[in-house]
PDB file of C-alpha atoms and ligand atoms in Angstrom:
ATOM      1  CA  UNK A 145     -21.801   6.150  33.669  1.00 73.00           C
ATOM      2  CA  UNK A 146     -19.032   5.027  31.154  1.00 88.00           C
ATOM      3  CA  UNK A 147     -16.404   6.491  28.692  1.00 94.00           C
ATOM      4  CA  UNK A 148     -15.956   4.697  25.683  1.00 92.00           C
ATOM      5  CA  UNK A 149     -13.265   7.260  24.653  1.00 96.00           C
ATOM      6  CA  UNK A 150      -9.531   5.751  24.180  1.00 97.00           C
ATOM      7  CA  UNK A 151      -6.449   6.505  26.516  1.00 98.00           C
ATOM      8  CA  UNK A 152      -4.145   8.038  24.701  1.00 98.00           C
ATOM      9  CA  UNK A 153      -0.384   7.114  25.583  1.00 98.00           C
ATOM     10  CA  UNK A 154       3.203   8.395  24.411  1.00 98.00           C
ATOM     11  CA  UNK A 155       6.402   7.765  24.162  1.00 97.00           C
ATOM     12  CA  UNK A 156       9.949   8.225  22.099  1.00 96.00           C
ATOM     13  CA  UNK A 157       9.445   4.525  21.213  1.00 94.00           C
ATOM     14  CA  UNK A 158       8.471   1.211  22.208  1.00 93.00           C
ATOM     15  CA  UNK A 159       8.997   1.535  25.810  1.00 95.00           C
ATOM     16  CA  UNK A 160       5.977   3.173  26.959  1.00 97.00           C
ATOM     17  CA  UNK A 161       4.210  -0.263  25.688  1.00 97.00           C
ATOM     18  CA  UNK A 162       5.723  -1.986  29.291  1.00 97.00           C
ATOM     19  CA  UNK A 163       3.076   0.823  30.434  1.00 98.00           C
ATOM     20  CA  UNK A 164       0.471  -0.337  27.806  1.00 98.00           C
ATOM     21  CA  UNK A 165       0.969  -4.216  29.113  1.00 97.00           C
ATOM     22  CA  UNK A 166       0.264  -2.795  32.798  1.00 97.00           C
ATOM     23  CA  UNK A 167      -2.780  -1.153  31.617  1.00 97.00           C
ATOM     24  CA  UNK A 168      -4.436  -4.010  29.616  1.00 96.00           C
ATOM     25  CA  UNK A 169      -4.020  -6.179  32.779  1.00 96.00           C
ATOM     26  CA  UNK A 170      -5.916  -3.778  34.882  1.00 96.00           C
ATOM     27  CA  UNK A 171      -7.946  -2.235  32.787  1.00 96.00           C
ATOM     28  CA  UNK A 172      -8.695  -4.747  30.311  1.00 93.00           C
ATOM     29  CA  UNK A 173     -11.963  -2.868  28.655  1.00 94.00           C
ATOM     30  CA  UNK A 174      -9.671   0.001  28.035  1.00 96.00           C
ATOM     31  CA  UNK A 175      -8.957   1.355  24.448  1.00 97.00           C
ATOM     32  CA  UNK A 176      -5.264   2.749  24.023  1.00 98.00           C
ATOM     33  CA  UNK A 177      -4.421   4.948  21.394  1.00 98.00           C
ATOM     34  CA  UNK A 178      -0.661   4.547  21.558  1.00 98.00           C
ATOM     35  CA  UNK A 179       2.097   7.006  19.953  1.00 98.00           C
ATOM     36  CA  UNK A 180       5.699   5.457  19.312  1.00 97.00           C
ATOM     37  CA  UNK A 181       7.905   8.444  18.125  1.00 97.00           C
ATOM     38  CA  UNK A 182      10.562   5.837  16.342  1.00 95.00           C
ATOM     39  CA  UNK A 183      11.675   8.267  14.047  1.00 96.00           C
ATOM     40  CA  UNK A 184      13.374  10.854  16.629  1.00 95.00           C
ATOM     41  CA  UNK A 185      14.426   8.050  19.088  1.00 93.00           C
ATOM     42  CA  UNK A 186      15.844   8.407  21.622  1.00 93.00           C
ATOM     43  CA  UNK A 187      14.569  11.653  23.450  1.00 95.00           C
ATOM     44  CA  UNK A 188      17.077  11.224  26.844  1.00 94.00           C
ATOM     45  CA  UNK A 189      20.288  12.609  25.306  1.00 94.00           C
ATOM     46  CA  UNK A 190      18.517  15.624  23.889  1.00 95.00           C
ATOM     47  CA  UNK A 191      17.873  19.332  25.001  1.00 96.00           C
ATOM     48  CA  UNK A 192      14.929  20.181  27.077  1.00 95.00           C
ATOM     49  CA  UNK A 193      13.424  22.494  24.792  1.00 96.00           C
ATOM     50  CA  UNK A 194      13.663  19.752  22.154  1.00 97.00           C
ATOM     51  CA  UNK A 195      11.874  17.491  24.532  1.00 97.00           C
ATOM     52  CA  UNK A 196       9.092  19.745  25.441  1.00 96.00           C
ATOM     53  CA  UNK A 197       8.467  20.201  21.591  1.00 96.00           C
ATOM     54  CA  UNK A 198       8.234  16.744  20.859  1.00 97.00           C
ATOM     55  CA  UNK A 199       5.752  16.003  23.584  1.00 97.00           C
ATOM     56  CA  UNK A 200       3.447  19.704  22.462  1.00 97.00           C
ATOM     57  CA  UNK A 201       3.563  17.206  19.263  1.00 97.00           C
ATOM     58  CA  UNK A 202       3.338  13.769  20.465  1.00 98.00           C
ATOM     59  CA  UNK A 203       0.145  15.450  23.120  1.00 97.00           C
ATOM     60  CA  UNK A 204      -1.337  16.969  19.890  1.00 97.00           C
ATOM     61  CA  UNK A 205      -1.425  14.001  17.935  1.00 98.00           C
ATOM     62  CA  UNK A 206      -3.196  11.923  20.605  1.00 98.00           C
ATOM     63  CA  UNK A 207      -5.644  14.889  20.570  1.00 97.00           C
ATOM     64  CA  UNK A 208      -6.739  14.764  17.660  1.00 98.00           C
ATOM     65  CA  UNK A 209      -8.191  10.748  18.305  1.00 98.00           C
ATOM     66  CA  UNK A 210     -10.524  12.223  20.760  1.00 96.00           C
ATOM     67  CA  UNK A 211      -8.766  10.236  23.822  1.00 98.00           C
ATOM     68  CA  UNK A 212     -10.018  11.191  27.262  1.00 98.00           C
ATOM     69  CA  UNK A 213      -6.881  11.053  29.448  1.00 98.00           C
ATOM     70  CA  UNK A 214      -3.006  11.069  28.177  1.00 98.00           C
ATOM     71  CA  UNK A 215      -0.599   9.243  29.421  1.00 98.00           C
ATOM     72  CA  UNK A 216       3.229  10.211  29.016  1.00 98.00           C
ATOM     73  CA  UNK A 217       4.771   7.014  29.508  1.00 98.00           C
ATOM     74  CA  UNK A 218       8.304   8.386  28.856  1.00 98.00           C
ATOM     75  CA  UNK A 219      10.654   9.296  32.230  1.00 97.00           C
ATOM     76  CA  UNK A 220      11.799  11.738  30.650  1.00 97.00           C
ATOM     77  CA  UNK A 221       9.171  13.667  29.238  1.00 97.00           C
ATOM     78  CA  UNK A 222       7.577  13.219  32.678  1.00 97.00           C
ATOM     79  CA  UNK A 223      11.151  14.241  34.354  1.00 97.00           C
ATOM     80  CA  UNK A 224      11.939  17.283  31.973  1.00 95.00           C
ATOM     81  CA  UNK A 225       8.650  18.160  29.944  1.00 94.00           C
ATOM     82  CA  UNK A 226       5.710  17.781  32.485  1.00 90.00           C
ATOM     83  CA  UNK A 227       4.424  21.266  32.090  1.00 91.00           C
ATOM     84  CA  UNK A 228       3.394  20.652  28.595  1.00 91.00           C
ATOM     85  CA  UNK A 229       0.605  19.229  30.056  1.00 91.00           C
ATOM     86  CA  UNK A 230      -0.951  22.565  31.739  1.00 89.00           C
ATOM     87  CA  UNK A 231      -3.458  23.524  28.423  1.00 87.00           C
ATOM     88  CA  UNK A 232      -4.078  20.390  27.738  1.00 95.00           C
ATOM     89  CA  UNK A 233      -8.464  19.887  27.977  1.00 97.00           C
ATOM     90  CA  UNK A 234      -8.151  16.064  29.227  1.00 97.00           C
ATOM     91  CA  UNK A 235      -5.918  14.712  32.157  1.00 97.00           C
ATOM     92  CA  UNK A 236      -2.717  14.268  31.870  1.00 97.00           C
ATOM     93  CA  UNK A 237      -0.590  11.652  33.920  1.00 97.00           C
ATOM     94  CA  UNK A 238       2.977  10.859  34.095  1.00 97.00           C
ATOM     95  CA  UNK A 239       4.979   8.073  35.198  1.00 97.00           C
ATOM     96  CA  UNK A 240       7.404   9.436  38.358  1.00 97.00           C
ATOM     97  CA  UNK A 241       5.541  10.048  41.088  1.00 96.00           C
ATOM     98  CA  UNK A 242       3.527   6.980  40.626  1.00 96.00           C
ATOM     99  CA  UNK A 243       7.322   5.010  40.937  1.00 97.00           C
ATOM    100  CA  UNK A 244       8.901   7.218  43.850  1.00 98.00           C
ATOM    101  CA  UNK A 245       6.118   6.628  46.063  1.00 97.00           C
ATOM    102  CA  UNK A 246       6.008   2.583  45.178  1.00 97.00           C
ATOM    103  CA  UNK A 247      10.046   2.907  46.141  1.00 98.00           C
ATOM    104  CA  UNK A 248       9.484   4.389  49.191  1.00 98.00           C
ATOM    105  CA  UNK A 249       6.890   1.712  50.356  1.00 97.00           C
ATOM    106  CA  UNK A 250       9.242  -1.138  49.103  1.00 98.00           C
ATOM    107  CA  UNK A 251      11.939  -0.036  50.523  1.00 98.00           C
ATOM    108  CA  UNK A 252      13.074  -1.700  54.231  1.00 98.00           C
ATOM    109  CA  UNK A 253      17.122   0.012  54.537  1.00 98.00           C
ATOM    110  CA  UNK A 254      15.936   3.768  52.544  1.00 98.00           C
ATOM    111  CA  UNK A 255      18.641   3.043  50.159  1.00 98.00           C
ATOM    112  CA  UNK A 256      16.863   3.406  46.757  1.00 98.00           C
ATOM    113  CA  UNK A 257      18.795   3.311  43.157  1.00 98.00           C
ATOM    114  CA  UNK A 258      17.049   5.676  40.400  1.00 98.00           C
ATOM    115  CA  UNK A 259      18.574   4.743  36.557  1.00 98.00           C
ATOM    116  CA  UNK A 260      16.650   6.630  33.813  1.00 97.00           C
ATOM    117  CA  UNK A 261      18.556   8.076  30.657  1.00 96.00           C
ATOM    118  CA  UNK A 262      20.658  11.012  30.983  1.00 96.00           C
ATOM    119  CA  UNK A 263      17.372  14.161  30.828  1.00 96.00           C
ATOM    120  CA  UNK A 264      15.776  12.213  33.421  1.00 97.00           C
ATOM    121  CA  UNK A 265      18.576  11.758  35.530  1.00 97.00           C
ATOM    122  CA  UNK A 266      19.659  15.617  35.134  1.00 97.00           C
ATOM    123  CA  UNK A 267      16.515  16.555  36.164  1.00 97.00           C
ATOM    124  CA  UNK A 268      16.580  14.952  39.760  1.00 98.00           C
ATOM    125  CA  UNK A 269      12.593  14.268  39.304  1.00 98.00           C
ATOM    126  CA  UNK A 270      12.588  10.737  40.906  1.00 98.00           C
ATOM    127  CA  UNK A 271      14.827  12.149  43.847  1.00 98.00           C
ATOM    128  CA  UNK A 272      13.298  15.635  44.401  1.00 98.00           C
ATOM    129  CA  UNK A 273       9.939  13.340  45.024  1.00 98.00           C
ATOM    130  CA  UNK A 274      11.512  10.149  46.780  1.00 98.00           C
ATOM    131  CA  UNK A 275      13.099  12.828  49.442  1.00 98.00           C
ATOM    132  CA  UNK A 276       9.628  14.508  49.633  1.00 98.00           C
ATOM    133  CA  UNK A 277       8.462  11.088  50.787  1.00 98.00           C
ATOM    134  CA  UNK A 278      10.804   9.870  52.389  1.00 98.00           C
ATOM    135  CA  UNK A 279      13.755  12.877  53.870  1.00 97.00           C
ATOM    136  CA  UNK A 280      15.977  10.677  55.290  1.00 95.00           C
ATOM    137  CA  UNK A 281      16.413   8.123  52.468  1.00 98.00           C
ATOM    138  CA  UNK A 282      19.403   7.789  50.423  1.00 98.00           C
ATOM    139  CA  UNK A 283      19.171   7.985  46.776  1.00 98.00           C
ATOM    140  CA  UNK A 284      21.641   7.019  44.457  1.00 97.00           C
ATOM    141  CA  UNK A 285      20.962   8.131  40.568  1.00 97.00           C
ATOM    142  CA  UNK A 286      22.882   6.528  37.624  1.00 97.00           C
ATOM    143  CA  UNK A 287      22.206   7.596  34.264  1.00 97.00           C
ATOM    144  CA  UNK A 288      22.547   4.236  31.263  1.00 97.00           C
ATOM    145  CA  UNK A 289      22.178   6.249  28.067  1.00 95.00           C
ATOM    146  CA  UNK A 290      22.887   2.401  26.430  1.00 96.00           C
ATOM    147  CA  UNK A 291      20.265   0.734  27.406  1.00 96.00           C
ATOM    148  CA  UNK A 292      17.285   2.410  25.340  1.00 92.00           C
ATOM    149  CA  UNK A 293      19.358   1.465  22.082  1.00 92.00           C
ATOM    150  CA  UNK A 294      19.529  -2.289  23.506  1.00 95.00           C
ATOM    151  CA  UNK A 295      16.129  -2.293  24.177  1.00 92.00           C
ATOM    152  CA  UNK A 296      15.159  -1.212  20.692  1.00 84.00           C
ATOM    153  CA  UNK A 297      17.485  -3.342  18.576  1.00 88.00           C
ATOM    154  CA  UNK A 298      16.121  -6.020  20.773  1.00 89.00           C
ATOM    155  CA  UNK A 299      19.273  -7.005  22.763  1.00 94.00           C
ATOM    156  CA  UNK A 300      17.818  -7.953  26.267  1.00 95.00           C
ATOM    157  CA  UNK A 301      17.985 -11.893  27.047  1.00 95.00           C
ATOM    158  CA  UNK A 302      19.973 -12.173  30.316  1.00 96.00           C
ATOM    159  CA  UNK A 303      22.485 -14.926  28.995  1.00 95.00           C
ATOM    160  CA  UNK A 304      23.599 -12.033  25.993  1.00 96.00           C
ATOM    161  CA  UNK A 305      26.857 -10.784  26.786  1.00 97.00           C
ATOM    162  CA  UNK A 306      26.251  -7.147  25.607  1.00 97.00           C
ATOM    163  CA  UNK A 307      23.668  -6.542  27.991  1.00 97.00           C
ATOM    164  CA  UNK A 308      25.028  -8.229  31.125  1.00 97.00           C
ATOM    165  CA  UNK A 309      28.331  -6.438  30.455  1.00 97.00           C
ATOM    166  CA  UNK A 310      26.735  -3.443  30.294  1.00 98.00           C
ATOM    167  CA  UNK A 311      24.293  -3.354  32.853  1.00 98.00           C
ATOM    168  CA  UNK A 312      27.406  -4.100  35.335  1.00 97.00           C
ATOM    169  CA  UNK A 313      29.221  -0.902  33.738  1.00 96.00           C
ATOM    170  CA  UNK A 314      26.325   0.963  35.053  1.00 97.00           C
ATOM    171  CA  UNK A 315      24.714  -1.187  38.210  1.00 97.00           C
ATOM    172  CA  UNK A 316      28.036  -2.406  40.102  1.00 94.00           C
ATOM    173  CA  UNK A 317      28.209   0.980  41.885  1.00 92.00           C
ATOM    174  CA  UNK A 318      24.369   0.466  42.810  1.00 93.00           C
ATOM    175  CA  UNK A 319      25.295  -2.917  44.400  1.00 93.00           C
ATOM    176  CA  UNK A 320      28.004  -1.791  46.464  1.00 94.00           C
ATOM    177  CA  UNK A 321      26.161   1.131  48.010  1.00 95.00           C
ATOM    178  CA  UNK A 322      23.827  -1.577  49.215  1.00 96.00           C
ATOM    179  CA  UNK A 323      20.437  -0.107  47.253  1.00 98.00           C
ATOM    180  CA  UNK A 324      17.118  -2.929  48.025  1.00 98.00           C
ATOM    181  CA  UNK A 325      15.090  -0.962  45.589  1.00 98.00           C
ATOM    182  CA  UNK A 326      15.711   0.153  42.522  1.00 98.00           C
ATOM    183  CA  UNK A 327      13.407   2.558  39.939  1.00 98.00           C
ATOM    184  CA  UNK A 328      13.520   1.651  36.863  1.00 98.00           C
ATOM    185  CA  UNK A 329      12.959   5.576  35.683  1.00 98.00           C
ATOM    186  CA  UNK A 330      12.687   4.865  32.019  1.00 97.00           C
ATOM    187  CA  UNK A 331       9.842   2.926  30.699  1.00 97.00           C
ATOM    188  CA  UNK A 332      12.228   0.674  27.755  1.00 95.00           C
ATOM    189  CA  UNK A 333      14.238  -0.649  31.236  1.00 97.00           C
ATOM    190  CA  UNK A 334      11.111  -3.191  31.985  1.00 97.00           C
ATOM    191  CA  UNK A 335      12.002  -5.244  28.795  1.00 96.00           C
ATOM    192  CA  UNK A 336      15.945  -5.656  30.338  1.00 97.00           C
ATOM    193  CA  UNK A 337      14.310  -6.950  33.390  1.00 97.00           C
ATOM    194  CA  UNK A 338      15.921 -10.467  33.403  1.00 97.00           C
ATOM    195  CA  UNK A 339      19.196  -8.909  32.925  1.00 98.00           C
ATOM    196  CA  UNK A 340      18.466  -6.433  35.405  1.00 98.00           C
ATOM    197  CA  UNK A 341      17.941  -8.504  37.997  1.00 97.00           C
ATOM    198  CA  UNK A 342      20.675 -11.161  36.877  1.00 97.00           C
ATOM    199  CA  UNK A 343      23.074  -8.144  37.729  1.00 97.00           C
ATOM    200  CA  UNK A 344      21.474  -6.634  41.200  1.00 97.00           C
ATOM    201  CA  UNK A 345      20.603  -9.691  42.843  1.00 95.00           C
ATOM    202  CA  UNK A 346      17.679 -11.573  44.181  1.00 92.00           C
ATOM    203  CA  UNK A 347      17.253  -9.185  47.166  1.00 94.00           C
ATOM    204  CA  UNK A 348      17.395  -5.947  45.482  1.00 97.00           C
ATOM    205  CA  UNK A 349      12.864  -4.785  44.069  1.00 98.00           C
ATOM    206  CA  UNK A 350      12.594  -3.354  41.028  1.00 98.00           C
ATOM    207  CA  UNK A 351      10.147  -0.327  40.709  1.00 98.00           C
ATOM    208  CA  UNK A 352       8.361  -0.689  37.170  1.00 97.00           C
ATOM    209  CA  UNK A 353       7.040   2.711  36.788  1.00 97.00           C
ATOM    210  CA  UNK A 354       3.999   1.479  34.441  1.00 97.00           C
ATOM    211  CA  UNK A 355       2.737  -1.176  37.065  1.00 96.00           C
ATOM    212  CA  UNK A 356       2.427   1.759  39.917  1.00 94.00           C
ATOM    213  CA  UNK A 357       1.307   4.379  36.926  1.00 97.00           C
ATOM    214  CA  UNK A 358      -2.131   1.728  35.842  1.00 98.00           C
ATOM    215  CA  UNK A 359      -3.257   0.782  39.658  1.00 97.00           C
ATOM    216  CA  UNK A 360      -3.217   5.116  39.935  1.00 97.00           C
ATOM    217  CA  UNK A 361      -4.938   5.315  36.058  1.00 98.00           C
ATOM    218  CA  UNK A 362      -7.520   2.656  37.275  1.00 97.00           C
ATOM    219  CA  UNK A 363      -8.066   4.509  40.625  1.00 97.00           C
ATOM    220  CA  UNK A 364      -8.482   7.816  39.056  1.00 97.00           C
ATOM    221  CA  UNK A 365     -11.287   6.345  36.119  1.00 97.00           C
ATOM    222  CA  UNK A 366     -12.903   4.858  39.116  1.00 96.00           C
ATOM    223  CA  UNK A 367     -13.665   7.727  40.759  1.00 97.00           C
ATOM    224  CA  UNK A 368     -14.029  10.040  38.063  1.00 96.00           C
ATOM    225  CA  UNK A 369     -16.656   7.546  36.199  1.00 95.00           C
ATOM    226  CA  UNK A 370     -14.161   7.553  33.269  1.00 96.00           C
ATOM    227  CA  UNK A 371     -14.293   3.674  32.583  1.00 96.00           C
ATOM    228  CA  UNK A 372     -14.710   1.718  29.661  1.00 95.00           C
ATOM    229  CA  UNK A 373     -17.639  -0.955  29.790  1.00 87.00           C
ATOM    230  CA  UNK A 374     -17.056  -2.233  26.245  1.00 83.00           C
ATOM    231  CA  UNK A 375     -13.574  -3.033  24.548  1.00 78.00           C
ATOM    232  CA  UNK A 376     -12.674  -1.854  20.930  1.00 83.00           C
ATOM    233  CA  UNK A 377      -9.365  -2.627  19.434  1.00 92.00           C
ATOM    234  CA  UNK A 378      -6.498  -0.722  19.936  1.00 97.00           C
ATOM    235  CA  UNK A 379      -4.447   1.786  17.676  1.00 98.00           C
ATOM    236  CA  UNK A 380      -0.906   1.603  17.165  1.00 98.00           C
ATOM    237  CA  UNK A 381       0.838   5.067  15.472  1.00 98.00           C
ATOM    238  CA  UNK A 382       4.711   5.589  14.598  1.00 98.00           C
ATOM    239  CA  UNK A 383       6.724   8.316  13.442  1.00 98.00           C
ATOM    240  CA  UNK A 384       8.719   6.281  10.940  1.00 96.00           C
ATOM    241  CA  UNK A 385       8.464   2.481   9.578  1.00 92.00           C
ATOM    242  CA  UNK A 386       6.257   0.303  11.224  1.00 93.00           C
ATOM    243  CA  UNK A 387       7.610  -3.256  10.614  1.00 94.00           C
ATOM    244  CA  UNK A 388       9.823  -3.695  13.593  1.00 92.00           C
ATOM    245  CA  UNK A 389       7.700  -1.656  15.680  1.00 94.00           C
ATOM    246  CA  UNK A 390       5.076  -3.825  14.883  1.00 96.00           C
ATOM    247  CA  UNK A 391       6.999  -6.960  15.512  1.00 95.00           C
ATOM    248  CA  UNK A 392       8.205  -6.236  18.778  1.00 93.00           C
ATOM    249  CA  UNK A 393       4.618  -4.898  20.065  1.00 96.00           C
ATOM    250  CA  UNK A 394       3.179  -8.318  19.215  1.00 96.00           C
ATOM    251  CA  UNK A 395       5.340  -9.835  21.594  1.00 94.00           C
ATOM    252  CA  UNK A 396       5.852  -7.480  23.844  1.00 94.00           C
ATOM    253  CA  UNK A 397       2.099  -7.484  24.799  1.00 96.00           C
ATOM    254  CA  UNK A 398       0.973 -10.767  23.748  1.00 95.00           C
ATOM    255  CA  UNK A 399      -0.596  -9.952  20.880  1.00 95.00           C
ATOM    256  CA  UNK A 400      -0.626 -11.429  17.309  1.00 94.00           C
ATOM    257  CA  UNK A 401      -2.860  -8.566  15.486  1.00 94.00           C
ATOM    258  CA  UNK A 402      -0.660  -5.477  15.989  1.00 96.00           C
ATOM    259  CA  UNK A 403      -0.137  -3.855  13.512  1.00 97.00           C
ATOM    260  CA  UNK A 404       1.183  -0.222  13.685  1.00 98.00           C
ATOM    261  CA  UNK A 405       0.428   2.744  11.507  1.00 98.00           C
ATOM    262  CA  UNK A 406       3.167   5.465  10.476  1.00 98.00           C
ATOM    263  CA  UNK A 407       1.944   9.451  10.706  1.00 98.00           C
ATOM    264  CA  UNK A 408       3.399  11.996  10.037  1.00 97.00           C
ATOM    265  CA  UNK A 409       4.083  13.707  13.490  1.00 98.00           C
ATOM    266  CA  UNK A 410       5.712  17.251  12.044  1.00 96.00           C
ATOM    267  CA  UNK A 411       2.157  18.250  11.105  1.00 96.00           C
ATOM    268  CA  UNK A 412       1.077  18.349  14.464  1.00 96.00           C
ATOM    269  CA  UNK A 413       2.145  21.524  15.677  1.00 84.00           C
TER     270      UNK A 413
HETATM  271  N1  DGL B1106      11.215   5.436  27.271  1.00 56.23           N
HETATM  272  C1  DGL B1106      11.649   6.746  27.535  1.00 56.23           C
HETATM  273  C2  DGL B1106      11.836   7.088  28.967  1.00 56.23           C
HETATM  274  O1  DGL B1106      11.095   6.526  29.751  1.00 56.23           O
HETATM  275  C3  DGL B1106      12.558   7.420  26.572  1.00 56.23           C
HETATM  276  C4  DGL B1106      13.862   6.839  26.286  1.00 56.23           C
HETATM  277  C5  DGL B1106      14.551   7.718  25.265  1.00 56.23           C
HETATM  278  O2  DGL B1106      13.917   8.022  24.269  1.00 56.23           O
HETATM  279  O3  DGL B1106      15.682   8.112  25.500  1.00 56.23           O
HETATM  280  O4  DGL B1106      12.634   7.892  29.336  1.00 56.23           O
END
């Protein structure tokens, strides 16, 4: 049996697309219906009850293209907004326990680093499941509310000053408490991986929440006889002008033909 229906995945912006890349490699049959809420970016310095809103909205529109599983590929609408999920009639899957439990099998000294933006990190959710793991481990939690902005105006190559500087404002105390693993607990962080890894050092793994988050996806469609046996194209959506959205999706995944659409997400209540 097959499900030609599309995944539907969400996020404040173009980071949940480091979850769409991890998808098309596994699950390369797979339709995405992807949400980019550009127009209220960034969701990780805002309320909770404004977060839970904007995913009711964000879960809504994906909805309403018929997708058969949603994926919030935000940490912090997985951190802070998870129980929007409960009415929803498809599965719903978010990105943190995926990560903690890849951390805790990386890990060799049970010193782990969590950096998210500033919900996430409130919320403890990487912790609260890393210690459930793992008791004795040490985790050390560091929120970067910079980085989603660098991410976005496309500031990430490791030899840019901006970023290195500012990844060493935020990292240094992760190097000095000795972490080997670090989560990257907010899906824009994947595209600052050069930098990233410039600052913590050769023997320090980074956790990319969307590569642990599409083995689980693929498991799950496996056993559930969810999968796709025939590819369609892919659908791109925004909450406010497509152009550099667009831009930075075709290179982000590879691709030459996206090309996003904008929607109007305050109708989706
Ligand atoms: N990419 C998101 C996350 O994983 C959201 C970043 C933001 O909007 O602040 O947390």
């Amino acid at each position: 049996m097959s499900d030609k229906r599309a995944i539907g995945v969400f996020d404040s912006g173009l980071g949940g697309l480091t979850v769409v890349k991890e998808l098309n490699k596994l699950l390369p049959f797979e339709k995405i219906v992807y949400f980019g809420d550009t127009g209220r970016v960034p969701y990780g310095n805002k309320s909770r009850n404004t977060i839970r809103k904007y995913a009711l909205q964000d879960e809504k529109f994906l909805l309403s293209h018929d997708v058969k599983l949603i994926i919030a590929a935000c940490g912090t609408v997985s951190s802070v907004a998870f129980d929007t999920a409960e009415s929803l009639p498809v599965p719903f899957v978010e990105v943190v326990s995926h990560a903690a439990k890849a951390a805790v099998s990386a890990t060799k000294n049970k010193k782990i680093g969590v950096i998210g933006t500033s919900a996430t990190i409130k919320s403890g959710a990487h912790k609260k499941r890393i210690l459930e793991l793992s008791p004795g481990a040490t985790v050390i939690e560091r929120d970067c509310p910079l980085f989603v902005p660098l991410v976005e105006e496309g500031i990430t190559g490791a030899d840019d000053i901006i970023s290195i500087e500012t990844a060493k404002r935020y990292l240094e105390p992760m190097c000095k408490a000795g972490v080997d693993t670090l989560i990257l607990g907010c899906t824009h962080y994947p595209v600052l991986s050069d930098v990233l890894k410039k600052v913590m050092g050769d023997g320090v793994t980074l956790i990319n929440m969307g590569e642990a988050t599409a083995q689980y996806v693929k498991d799950y469609l496996n056993e559930h006889n969810m999968m796709s046996d025939a590819k369609k194209d892919s659908e791109y959506y925004v909450s406010d002008k497509s152009e550099s959205f667009s831009a930075q999706a075709r290179i982000l995944l590879g691709d030459s033909e996206i090309t996003a659409t904008q929607v109007d997400i305050e109708k989706y209540e």
